[in-house]
Amino acid sequence: IGFTADGDFDEAALSTFCGNGNGFVVTWYDQTGNGRHATQSTTSLQPQIYNFGSMWTVNGKAAVRFLSDYLDTTAFAPNPNEKVNQALVCEFSSLTVRQCAVAQWGSSSSTQNYVLQLNQTDEEVRTLWRYDNGNSVASQNTGTTVNTQFIISAEASEQNYRAYFNGSLVNVTSGSTGTGKPNNASAVLRIGALNTNGTQQLQGYVQEFVIWSNSTVHDLEDISDDINNYYNAF
């Protein structure tokens, strides 16, 4: 199931394939050509995209529903140029703490890259990046509500850490910037749960996740604006 000539998700192809039944995601294909597809071979852990004849949507766009399900890429290092950006389109169906939407987060500080999750308090979405000096830098907002689409984006570098929630710069706490480089450990990227053990599962929807190095000319604000122009989250 791919895309239409206009670049939209091919809803007609999905409907033809699923009919009046259910549809689950086995593979979410990487669009960059790098082959970092997110897959799940265990049927009971596959997130759902089609439910008894209808596609799951959020704000009118196709959405993948995660209810303690997850998808994994093969391991890769996300930050080859010491400066990395990411953007996520997501919605929570409940606000239980520590739900992970996306993570590359190992069991020790040297293998921890980043996680996007609900924080300890149940209305804060945060991005968290670990640096090679052991420090971590986190962002948080205080306005998350259940069943509400949002876009969160962040840039991590040696000189700066910025995070935006629905287009607004959010509070950055803990650790320090300018004294270390963002980690670049090879790790599985997991959509829908913490990647080390499958816990802290997302209860909600993911529509898009983008991670890109700053070796290109693509700017964090520009990409975030383009994503919002499509999804109209804010």
XYZ file of C-alpha atoms in Angstrom:
234
model
C 0.000 0.000 0.000
C 1.714 3.159 -1.183
C 0.755 6.667 -2.248
C -1.381 8.389 -4.855
C -0.010 10.590 -7.620
C -0.653 13.591 -5.350
C 1.486 12.090 -2.586
C -1.378 11.135 -0.254
C -1.656 7.731 1.377
C -3.523 5.430 -1.006
C -6.733 4.913 0.943
C -8.467 3.263 -2.015
C -5.778 0.580 -2.266
C -6.053 -0.099 1.451
C -9.841 -0.323 1.254
C -9.645 -2.738 -1.668
C -7.159 -4.911 0.196
C -9.018 -4.995 3.528
C -12.650 -4.870 2.367
C -14.957 -5.115 5.371
C -12.303 -6.677 7.575
C -9.399 -5.407 9.648
C -5.977 -4.268 8.507
C -2.720 -4.337 10.475
C 0.704 -2.894 9.698
C 3.413 -5.491 9.142
C 5.892 -3.047 7.600
C 5.978 0.750 7.685
C 8.301 1.614 4.823
C 11.154 4.067 5.117
C 10.726 6.691 2.378
C 14.380 7.788 2.191
C 15.824 4.874 0.264
C 17.951 3.807 3.254
C 15.832 0.700 3.806
C 15.197 1.365 7.504
C 11.707 -0.064 7.432
C 9.826 -0.546 10.706
C 8.399 -4.065 10.840
C 6.595 -6.488 13.146
C 6.349 -10.217 12.381
C 4.361 -11.139 15.516
C 0.682 -10.847 14.602
C -0.495 -9.909 18.085
C 1.946 -6.966 18.203
C 1.060 -5.430 14.844
C -0.610 -1.984 15.104
C -3.905 -1.468 13.330
C -4.695 0.863 10.439
C -8.079 -0.461 9.262
C -11.006 -1.432 11.485
C -14.025 -3.396 10.194
C -14.248 -1.670 6.848
C -12.955 1.779 7.819
C -9.503 3.306 7.986
C -8.348 4.768 11.271
C -7.890 8.520 10.847
C -6.882 11.494 12.955
C -7.956 14.926 11.781
C -8.992 13.428 8.444
C -5.642 11.771 7.654
C -4.652 8.114 7.821
C -3.325 7.035 11.219
C -1.788 3.882 12.680
C -3.326 2.903 16.020
C -0.998 1.537 18.683
C -2.468 -0.304 21.679
C 0.597 -1.951 23.234
C 1.883 -2.746 19.725
C 5.148 -1.714 18.123
C 7.290 -1.727 14.991
C 11.092 -2.028 14.831
C 13.762 -1.029 12.369
C 17.139 -2.714 12.181
C 19.733 -1.029 14.374
C 21.343 2.135 13.039
C 23.162 5.213 14.350
C 20.831 8.221 14.020
C 23.323 11.060 14.289
C 26.246 10.830 11.845
C 26.961 14.570 11.803
C 26.715 15.538 15.488
C 23.506 17.433 14.817
C 20.146 15.765 14.335
C 16.493 16.736 13.951
C 13.256 14.839 14.452
C 9.531 15.466 14.072
C 6.555 13.372 15.188
C 2.818 13.561 14.460
C 0.969 11.737 17.229
C -2.143 11.533 19.395
C -2.645 9.908 22.804
C -5.823 7.952 23.545
C -4.950 7.964 27.236
C -2.487 9.915 29.337
C -0.880 7.211 31.446
C 2.712 8.190 32.169
C 5.839 7.107 30.309
C 4.147 6.101 27.077
C 6.811 6.048 24.348
C 5.825 7.086 20.849
C 9.333 6.624 19.375
C 12.575 5.539 21.024
C 16.192 4.620 20.418
C 17.065 4.274 24.089
C 19.388 1.599 25.442
C 19.911 0.314 28.967
C 23.016 2.426 29.693
C 23.856 6.075 29.053
C 26.312 5.190 26.269
C 23.583 3.359 24.315
C 20.815 5.919 24.860
C 20.060 8.272 21.976
C 16.563 9.748 22.339
C 12.979 9.077 23.347
C 9.712 10.915 22.640
C 7.208 10.165 25.390
C 4.767 11.306 28.009
C 6.737 12.517 31.004
C 6.297 11.488 34.653
C 3.295 13.778 34.941
C 0.492 12.749 32.649
C 0.067 15.955 30.655
C 3.641 16.595 29.546
C 5.010 15.430 26.222
C 8.778 15.547 26.068
C 11.731 14.807 23.866
C 14.824 13.533 25.640
C 18.308 13.289 24.127
C 21.386 11.799 25.790
C 24.804 13.391 25.276
C 28.190 11.664 25.198
C 29.165 13.348 28.479
C 26.349 11.455 30.207
C 24.037 14.460 30.497
C 20.531 14.345 29.126
C 18.504 17.266 27.824
C 14.724 17.183 27.930
C 11.922 19.379 26.674
C 8.426 19.420 28.061
C 5.098 21.095 27.545
C 2.159 21.244 29.915
C -0.772 21.359 27.515
C -1.290 17.821 26.247
C -4.859 16.547 26.186
C -6.301 13.158 25.335
C -7.480 12.495 21.750
C -5.751 15.624 20.434
C -3.319 15.529 17.540
C 0.023 17.235 18.057
C 3.358 17.775 16.326
C 6.545 17.780 18.382
C 9.937 18.477 16.833
C 13.449 18.913 18.171
C 17.032 19.628 17.211
C 19.991 18.304 19.199
C 23.537 19.501 18.656
C 26.671 20.309 20.621
C 25.788 23.984 20.685
C 22.035 23.948 21.001
C 18.918 22.007 21.940
C 15.564 23.240 20.736
C 12.139 21.626 20.916
C 8.768 22.759 19.621
C 5.287 21.607 20.545
C 2.666 22.607 17.972
C 4.959 25.301 16.639
C 5.877 26.884 19.977
C 9.278 26.644 21.627
C 8.863 24.650 24.837
C 10.711 24.591 28.124
C 14.064 22.797 28.015
C 15.207 21.286 31.300
C 17.938 19.124 32.867
C 21.472 18.475 31.688
C 23.364 21.013 29.635
C 24.196 21.825 26.057
C 27.486 23.030 24.686
C 29.449 20.437 26.697
C 29.126 17.235 24.762
C 27.735 15.796 21.551
C 24.423 14.034 21.024
C 24.842 10.272 21.295
C 25.127 8.254 18.096
C 24.849 4.674 19.320
C 23.602 2.034 16.889
C 20.172 0.967 18.115
C 16.776 -0.281 16.991
C 14.260 2.499 16.337
C 10.969 1.392 17.828
C 7.643 3.046 17.061
C 5.069 2.460 19.789
C 7.132 1.453 22.838
C 10.485 1.626 24.563
C 12.914 -0.231 22.325
C 14.952 -2.022 25.000
C 12.154 -4.206 26.351
C 8.822 -3.287 24.750
C 7.424 -1.625 27.877
C 6.017 1.909 28.223
C 3.725 1.236 25.277
C 1.944 3.944 23.357
C -1.846 4.060 23.593
C -2.716 6.204 20.625
C -1.886 7.028 17.029
C 1.183 7.850 14.962
C 0.880 9.421 11.523
C 4.435 10.443 10.702
C 7.924 10.311 12.155
C 10.890 11.974 10.464
C 14.498 11.994 11.604
C 17.181 13.741 9.595
C 20.769 14.806 9.920
C 21.807 18.424 9.590
C 24.160 17.642 6.736
C 21.315 18.802 4.492
C 19.837 22.274 4.116
C 16.513 21.243 5.639
C 15.660 23.469 8.591
C 13.722 22.291 11.651
C 11.137 25.059 11.477
C 10.646 24.648 7.724
C 10.076 20.902 7.982
C 7.758 21.320 10.972
C 5.749 23.958 9.101
C 5.475 21.702 6.049
C 4.248 18.832 8.213
C 1.642 21.046 9.838
C 0.518 22.420 6.483
C -0.438 18.835 5.645
C -1.877 17.641 8.969
C -3.264 20.947 10.327
C -2.499 20.047 13.922
C -2.220 23.680 15.021
